[in-house]
CSV table of C-alpha atoms and ligand atoms in Angstrom, one decimal:
chain,number,residue,atom,x,y,z
A,1,MET,CA,-135.7,-90.7,21.6
A,2,ARG,CA,-132.3,-89.2,22.0
A,3,ASP,CA,-132.2,-90.5,25.6
A,4,LEU,CA,-133.1,-94.0,24.4
A,5,VAL,CA,-130.3,-94.3,21.9
A,6,ARG,CA,-127.7,-92.3,23.7
A,7,GLU,CA,-124.4,-94.2,23.4
A,8,THR,CA,-122.2,-92.6,26.1
A,9,ASP,CA,-123.2,-92.1,29.6
A,10,LEU,CA,-121.7,-89.4,31.9
A,11,SER,CA,-122.7,-89.1,35.5
A,12,ALA,CA,-121.2,-88.0,38.8
A,13,ARG,CA,-120.2,-91.6,39.6
A,14,HIS,CA,-117.6,-91.4,36.8
A,15,LEU,CA,-115.8,-88.4,38.2
A,16,ILE,CA,-112.8,-88.1,40.6
A,17,TYR,CA,-112.3,-84.7,42.1
A,18,PRO,CA,-108.7,-83.5,42.9
A,19,LEU,CA,-108.0,-81.7,46.2
A,20,PHE,CA,-104.9,-79.6,46.9
A,21,VAL,CA,-104.1,-80.0,50.6
A,22,VAL,CA,-101.9,-77.5,52.3
A,23,PRO,CA,-100.7,-77.0,55.9
A,24,GLY,CA,-102.7,-75.0,58.4
A,25,VAL,CA,-106.3,-74.8,59.7
A,26,GLY,CA,-109.2,-73.0,58.1
A,27,VAL,CA,-107.2,-72.3,54.9
A,28,ARG,CA,-109.2,-72.0,51.7
A,29,ARG,CA,-107.1,-70.1,49.1
A,30,GLU,CA,-108.2,-69.8,45.5
A,31,ILE,CA,-105.6,-70.9,43.0
A,32,ALA,CA,-105.0,-68.0,40.6
A,33,SER,CA,-104.2,-70.4,37.7
A,34,LEU,CA,-107.2,-72.6,38.4
A,35,PRO,CA,-110.2,-70.3,39.1
A,36,GLY,CA,-112.8,-72.1,41.3
A,37,GLN,CA,-110.1,-74.5,42.7
A,38,PHE,CA,-108.6,-74.0,46.1
A,39,GLN,CA,-105.6,-74.9,48.3
A,40,LEU,CA,-107.3,-76.4,51.4
A,41,SER,CA,-106.1,-77.2,54.9
A,42,PRO,CA,-107.1,-80.7,56.0
A,43,ASP,CA,-110.2,-79.5,57.8
A,44,ALA,CA,-111.3,-77.4,54.8
A,45,ALA,CA,-110.6,-80.3,52.5
A,46,ALA,CA,-113.0,-82.4,54.5
A,47,GLN,CA,-115.6,-79.6,54.1
A,48,GLU,CA,-115.0,-79.4,50.4
A,49,ALA,CA,-115.3,-83.2,50.1
A,50,ALA,CA,-118.5,-83.2,52.0
A,51,ALA,CA,-119.9,-80.5,49.7
A,52,ALA,CA,-118.9,-82.5,46.7
A,53,ALA,CA,-120.4,-85.7,48.1
A,54,ALA,CA,-123.7,-83.9,48.6
A,55,GLU,CA,-123.6,-83.2,44.8
A,56,GLY,CA,-122.9,-86.8,44.0
A,57,VAL,CA,-119.1,-86.9,43.8
A,58,SER,CA,-117.5,-89.4,46.2
A,59,ALA,CA,-114.1,-90.1,44.8
A,60,PHE,CA,-111.2,-87.8,45.5
A,61,LEU,CA,-107.6,-87.5,44.5
A,62,LEU,CA,-105.4,-85.9,47.2
A,63,PHE,CA,-102.3,-83.8,46.5
A,64,GLY,CA,-100.1,-82.5,49.3
A,65,GLN,CA,-97.4,-80.1,50.2
A,66,PRO,CA,-94.7,-80.2,52.9
A,67,MET,CA,-94.7,-78.0,56.0
A,68,PRO,CA,-93.2,-74.5,55.4
A,69,GLY,CA,-89.5,-74.9,54.8
A,70,GLY,CA,-89.9,-78.6,54.6
A,71,LYS,CA,-88.6,-79.3,51.1
A,72,ASP,CA,-85.3,-81.3,50.9
A,73,PRO,CA,-83.4,-83.2,48.2
A,74,GLU,CA,-85.1,-86.5,48.9
A,75,GLY,CA,-88.7,-85.1,49.5
A,76,SER,CA,-88.9,-86.7,52.9
A,77,GLY,CA,-92.0,-84.7,53.8
A,78,ALA,CA,-93.9,-87.0,51.4
A,79,TRP,CA,-93.9,-89.9,53.9
A,80,HIS,CA,-94.3,-88.0,57.2
A,81,ASP,CA,-97.1,-89.5,59.3
A,82,ALA,CA,-98.2,-85.9,60.3
A,83,GLY,CA,-98.0,-84.7,56.6
A,84,VAL,CA,-101.1,-82.9,55.2
A,85,VAL,CA,-102.1,-85.8,53.0
A,86,GLN,CA,-101.9,-88.2,55.9
A,87,GLN,CA,-103.9,-85.7,58.0
A,88,ALA,CA,-106.5,-85.1,55.3
A,89,LEU,CA,-107.0,-88.8,54.8
A,90,ARG,CA,-108.0,-89.0,58.5
A,91,THR,CA,-110.2,-85.9,58.6
A,92,ILE,CA,-112.0,-86.7,55.3
A,93,ARG,CA,-112.5,-90.3,56.4
A,94,ALA,CA,-114.0,-89.2,59.7
A,95,ALA,CA,-116.5,-86.9,57.8
A,96,LEU,CA,-117.2,-89.2,54.9
A,97,PRO,CA,-116.7,-92.9,55.8
A,98,GLN,CA,-117.9,-94.0,52.3
A,99,ALA,CA,-115.7,-91.7,50.2
A,100,LEU,CA,-113.1,-93.3,47.9
A,101,LEU,CA,-109.8,-91.6,48.8
A,102,ILE,CA,-107.0,-91.9,46.2
A,103,THR,CA,-103.6,-90.4,46.9
A,104,ASP,CA,-101.1,-89.1,44.4
A,105,VAL,CA,-97.7,-90.5,45.2
A,106,CYS,CA,-94.8,-88.4,43.9
A,107,LEU,CA,-91.9,-86.4,45.3
A,108,CYS,CA,-92.0,-83.2,43.2
A,109,ALA,CA,-94.0,-81.1,45.7
A,110,TYR,CA,-91.6,-82.2,48.4
A,111,THR,CA,-88.1,-82.0,46.8
A,112,ASN,CA,-86.3,-78.7,46.8
A,113,HIS,CA,-85.4,-79.2,43.1
A,114,GLY,CA,-88.9,-79.9,42.1
A,115,HIS,CA,-88.2,-83.2,40.3
A,116,CYS,CA,-90.3,-86.3,40.8
A,117,GLY,CA,-87.3,-88.4,41.8
A,118,VAL,CA,-83.9,-87.9,43.5
A,119,VAL,CA,-81.2,-86.2,41.5
A,120,ARG,CA,-77.6,-87.4,41.4
A,121,GLY,CA,-75.1,-85.6,39.2
A,122,GLY,CA,-77.7,-83.5,37.5
A,123,ALA,CA,-79.8,-86.5,36.4
A,124,ILE,CA,-82.7,-88.4,37.9
A,125,ASP,CA,-81.6,-91.6,39.8
A,126,ASN,CA,-84.5,-93.8,39.0
A,127,ASP,CA,-83.7,-96.8,41.2
A,128,ALA,CA,-82.7,-94.7,44.3
A,129,THR,CA,-86.2,-93.1,44.0
A,130,LEU,CA,-88.1,-96.4,44.3
A,131,PRO,CA,-87.8,-97.0,48.0
A,132,LEU,CA,-88.8,-93.4,48.7
A,133,LEU,CA,-92.0,-93.8,46.7
A,134,ALA,CA,-92.7,-97.1,48.3
A,135,ARG,CA,-92.3,-95.5,51.7
A,136,THR,CA,-94.7,-92.7,50.8
A,137,ALA,CA,-97.3,-95.2,49.5
A,138,VAL,CA,-97.2,-97.2,52.7
A,139,SER,CA,-97.6,-94.1,54.8
A,140,HIS,CA,-100.7,-93.1,52.8
A,141,ALA,CA,-102.1,-96.6,53.1
A,142,LEU,CA,-101.5,-96.6,56.9
A,143,ALA,CA,-103.3,-93.2,57.1
A,144,GLY,CA,-106.3,-94.7,55.3
A,145,ALA,CA,-105.9,-94.3,51.5
A,146,ASP,CA,-108.1,-96.6,49.5
A,147,VAL,CA,-106.1,-96.4,46.3
A,148,ILE,CA,-102.5,-95.5,45.7
A,149,ALA,CA,-101.8,-93.5,42.5
A,150,PRO,CA,-98.1,-93.1,41.6
A,151,SER,CA,-97.5,-90.2,39.2
A,152,ASP,CA,-93.7,-90.0,39.3
A,153,MET,CA,-93.1,-92.1,36.1
A,154,MET,CA,-90.0,-93.9,37.5
A,155,ASP,CA,-89.5,-97.3,35.9
A,156,GLY,CA,-90.3,-100.2,38.3
A,157,ARG,CA,-92.3,-98.1,40.8
A,158,VAL,CA,-95.5,-100.1,40.6
A,159,ALA,CA,-93.6,-103.3,41.5
A,160,ALA,CA,-91.8,-101.6,44.3
A,161,ILE,CA,-95.0,-100.1,45.7
A,162,ARG,CA,-96.9,-103.4,45.4
A,163,THR,CA,-94.2,-105.2,47.3
A,164,ALA,CA,-94.0,-102.6,50.1
A,165,LEU,CA,-97.8,-102.4,50.5
A,166,ASP,CA,-98.0,-106.2,50.7
A,167,ARG,CA,-95.2,-106.3,53.4
A,168,ALA,CA,-97.1,-103.6,55.3
A,169,ASP,CA,-100.2,-105.9,55.3
A,170,HIS,CA,-102.0,-103.8,52.7
A,171,GLN,CA,-102.4,-106.5,50.1
A,172,GLY,CA,-105.9,-105.2,49.5
A,173,THR,CA,-104.9,-101.7,48.6
A,174,PRO,CA,-105.1,-101.3,44.8
A,175,ILE,CA,-102.7,-99.3,42.6
A,176,LEU,CA,-103.9,-96.8,40.0
A,177,ALA,CA,-100.8,-96.3,37.9
A,178,TYR,CA,-100.3,-93.0,36.0
A,179,ALA,CA,-99.2,-95.4,33.2
A,180,ALA,CA,-99.2,-93.3,30.0
A,181,LYS,CA,-98.3,-89.9,31.4
A,182,PHE,CA,-96.9,-87.5,28.8
A,183,ALA,CA,-94.4,-84.6,29.3
A,184,SER,CA,-97.0,-81.9,28.8
A,185,GLY,CA,-97.4,-78.2,28.8
A,186,PHE,CA,-100.9,-78.7,30.1
A,187,TYR,CA,-99.6,-79.3,33.6
A,188,GLY,CA,-98.5,-75.6,34.0
A,189,PRO,CA,-101.4,-74.4,36.2
A,190,PHE,CA,-101.0,-77.4,38.5
A,191,ARG,CA,-97.4,-76.7,39.1
A,192,GLU,CA,-98.4,-73.2,40.3
A,193,ALA,CA,-101.0,-74.8,42.6
A,194,GLU,CA,-98.5,-77.3,44.0
A,195,ASP,CA,-95.3,-75.2,43.8
A,196,SER,CA,-93.8,-78.2,42.0
A,197,ALA,CA,-92.1,-76.8,38.9
A,198,PRO,CA,-88.7,-78.3,38.3
A,199,ALA,CA,-85.9,-75.9,39.3
A,200,PHE,CA,-83.8,-77.0,36.3
A,201,GLY,CA,-84.4,-79.0,33.1
A,202,ASP,CA,-87.8,-80.6,32.5
A,203,ARG,CA,-89.5,-83.9,33.0
A,204,ARG,CA,-88.8,-85.4,29.5
A,205,THR,CA,-86.4,-88.0,30.8
A,206,TYR,CA,-89.1,-89.7,32.8
A,207,GLN,CA,-92.5,-88.6,31.2
A,208,LEU,CA,-93.5,-89.7,27.7
A,209,ASP,CA,-92.9,-87.8,24.5
A,210,PRO,CA,-96.2,-86.5,23.3
A,211,ALA,CA,-95.5,-88.0,19.9
A,212,ALA,CA,-95.2,-91.6,21.3
A,213,ALA,CA,-98.3,-93.6,21.1
A,214,ARG,CA,-96.8,-97.1,20.9
A,215,GLN,CA,-94.5,-96.4,23.9
A,216,ALA,CA,-97.6,-95.4,25.8
A,217,LEU,CA,-99.0,-98.9,25.3
A,218,ARG,CA,-95.7,-100.4,26.4
A,219,GLU,CA,-95.9,-98.3,29.6
A,220,VAL,CA,-99.4,-99.6,30.2
A,221,ASP,CA,-98.3,-103.2,29.6
A,222,ALA,CA,-95.3,-102.8,32.0
A,223,ASP,CA,-97.4,-101.2,34.8
A,224,LEU,CA,-100.1,-104.0,34.5
A,225,ALA,CA,-97.3,-106.6,34.5
A,226,GLU,CA,-95.9,-105.1,37.7
A,227,GLY,CA,-99.3,-105.3,39.4
A,228,ALA,CA,-101.2,-102.1,38.6
A,229,ASP,CA,-104.9,-102.6,39.2
A,230,LEU,CA,-106.1,-99.6,37.2
A,231,VAL,CA,-104.2,-97.6,34.6
A,232,MET,CA,-104.4,-93.9,33.6
A,233,VAL,CA,-103.8,-91.8,30.5
A,234,LYS,CA,-102.8,-88.2,31.1
A,235,PRO,CA,-103.5,-85.6,29.8
A,236,ALA,CA,-106.8,-86.6,28.3
A,237,LEU,CA,-108.0,-84.1,25.7
A,238,GLY,CA,-105.0,-84.1,23.4
A,239,TYR,CA,-104.6,-87.8,23.9
A,240,LEU,CA,-108.0,-89.3,23.2
A,241,ASP,CA,-106.4,-91.6,20.6
A,242,VAL,CA,-104.3,-93.0,23.4
A,243,VAL,CA,-107.3,-93.4,25.7
A,244,ALA,CA,-109.0,-95.4,22.9
A,245,ALA,CA,-105.9,-97.5,22.2
A,246,VAL,CA,-105.4,-98.4,25.8
A,247,ARG,CA,-109.2,-99.2,26.1
A,248,ALA,CA,-108.8,-101.6,23.1
A,249,ARG,CA,-105.7,-103.2,24.6
A,250,THR,CA,-106.6,-103.9,28.2
A,251,LEU,CA,-109.6,-105.2,30.2
A,252,ALA,CA,-108.3,-103.3,33.3
A,253,PRO,CA,-110.2,-100.2,34.5
A,254,LEU,CA,-109.1,-97.1,32.7
A,255,VAL,CA,-108.9,-93.6,34.1
A,256,ALA,CA,-108.1,-90.4,32.2
A,257,TYR,CA,-106.9,-87.2,33.8
A,258,ASN,CA,-108.5,-84.0,32.4
A,259,VAL,CA,-105.6,-81.9,33.6
A,260,SER,CA,-105.1,-78.4,34.9
A,261,GLY,CA,-104.3,-76.8,31.6
A,262,GLU,CA,-107.4,-78.3,30.0
A,263,TYR,CA,-109.5,-76.8,32.9
A,264,ALA,CA,-107.7,-73.5,32.8
A,265,MET,CA,-108.4,-73.1,29.1
A,266,VAL,CA,-112.1,-73.6,29.6
A,267,ARG,CA,-112.2,-71.0,32.5
A,268,ALA,CA,-110.2,-68.5,30.4
A,269,ALA,CA,-112.6,-68.8,27.5
A,270,GLU,CA,-115.5,-68.4,29.8
A,271,ARG,CA,-114.0,-65.4,31.5
A,272,ALA,CA,-113.4,-63.8,28.1
A,273,GLY,CA,-117.1,-64.3,27.3
A,274,TRP,CA,-116.2,-66.7,24.4
A,275,ALA,CA,-117.9,-69.8,25.6
A,276,ASP,CA,-120.3,-71.4,28.1
A,277,GLY,CA,-117.7,-73.1,30.4
A,278,THR,CA,-120.0,-75.7,31.9
A,279,ALA,CA,-121.2,-76.7,28.4
A,280,LEU,CA,-117.6,-77.1,27.3
A,281,ALA,CA,-116.8,-79.1,30.4
A,282,LEU,CA,-119.7,-81.5,29.8
A,283,GLU,CA,-118.7,-81.9,26.2
A,284,ILE,CA,-115.1,-82.6,27.1
A,285,LEU,CA,-116.0,-85.1,29.8
A,286,THR,CA,-118.4,-86.9,27.4
A,287,SER,CA,-115.6,-87.1,24.8
A,288,ILE,CA,-113.2,-88.6,27.3
A,289,ARG,CA,-115.8,-91.2,28.3
A,290,ARG,CA,-116.6,-91.8,24.6
A,291,ALA,CA,-112.9,-92.5,23.9
A,292,GLY,CA,-113.1,-95.3,26.5
A,293,ALA,CA,-112.3,-94.0,30.0
A,294,ASP,CA,-114.2,-95.6,32.8
A,295,ALA,CA,-113.5,-92.7,35.1
A,296,VAL,CA,-112.2,-89.2,34.7
A,297,ILE,CA,-110.2,-87.1,37.1
A,298,THR,CA,-111.4,-83.6,36.7
A,299,TYR,CA,-111.4,-80.1,38.3
A,300,HIS,CA,-114.9,-79.8,36.7
A,301,ALA,CA,-116.2,-82.6,39.0
A,302,ARG,CA,-118.5,-80.5,41.2
A,303,GLU,CA,-119.6,-78.2,38.4
A,304,ALA,CA,-120.4,-81.2,36.1
A,305,ALA,CA,-122.2,-83.1,38.9
A,306,ARG,CA,-124.4,-80.1,39.6
A,307,ALA,CA,-125.1,-79.6,35.9
A,308,LEU,CA,-125.9,-83.3,35.3
A,309,GLY,CA,-128.3,-83.2,38.2
A,310,GLY,CA,-130.4,-80.9,36.1
A,311,ARG,CA,-129.5,-81.5,32.5
A,312,ARG,CA,-128.1,-84.2,30.3
A,313,ALA,CA,-124.6,-84.1,29.0
A,314,PRO,CA,-124.5,-82.5,25.5
B,401,PBG,C1,-96.9,-84.9,39.9
B,401,PBG,C2,-98.2,-84.6,39.2
B,401,PBG,C3,-98.4,-83.6,38.2
B,401,PBG,C4,-99.7,-83.7,37.8
B,401,PBG,C5,-100.3,-84.7,38.6
B,401,PBG,N1,-99.3,-85.2,39.4
B,401,PBG,C6,-97.5,-82.6,37.6
B,401,PBG,C7,-96.3,-83.0,36.8
B,401,PBG,O1,-96.1,-84.2,36.5
B,401,PBG,O2,-95.6,-82.1,36.4
B,401,PBG,C8,-100.5,-82.8,36.9
B,401,PBG,C9,-101.9,-82.6,37.1
B,401,PBG,C10,-102.6,-81.5,36.4
B,401,PBG,O3,-101.9,-80.8,35.6
B,401,PBG,O4,-103.8,-81.3,36.6
B,401,PBG,N2,-95.9,-85.5,39.3
């Protein structure tokens, strides 16, 4: 009876699994702040993707890092054709032709100051950053990315990326815009994984104030007007009202990002013996779907897919 009247469905097809790609061969290094998640060289990323695919997860979000010593003020490692994201796109594609490969486009892991855009006179130069993001997006598309996901939060970047992709003959490559991305403490564990914490200041001049719900909708409107094909709300758990509001406002596909701090809290509670981590994960993912997300980016993807193979979401 409960199955018959269940309102919200959660299954592996709704999940997008983030992969942290690093230089090297045969590298599989557990991330201290994200137990159960790994920094992976391109070959190891392909193995991890194949293992996830065997469990039913076939959408991936790739994050990269520059070669050792490769950080510079402009983040030029982001658009190198031999960069780890570009390499991983090719190795994962060879192993899994049907996988959906989404790439995060941002400069923060590649700049020596750790900001998502270029810095001039101690402030972010929004417009000078746009061509660099566009160049990065094109290099991902050329290496085989199926979807481009800009997370930098510069104004106008969706339009700049759309124009550049079209000129590079990638009219068919969709953009998943991190549209409503809040300046959040929940990204802490990710910045350790990516070595991307800002060297000075914070990201509040380009990411949203956690108190701003209406502005989040304006960001969604702007990104859709600029040509975004899918929009995202991030983080998810503290922002379920925003997920629901965006759902009510747009017919576009909606993705929510169950971010690193949300995952780390679950793992910490589990380690302390205070909760069943997988049960929490399924409940959290169900709540994000219930709020209106079509798909969820989550470090729990493999764990949830395995659990859903055997049991129903709570
Ligand atoms: C890059 C980026 C961040 C995340 C995704 N892309 C970090 C940030 O904006 O500081 C966070 C993801 C997570 O916490 O899981 N700009």
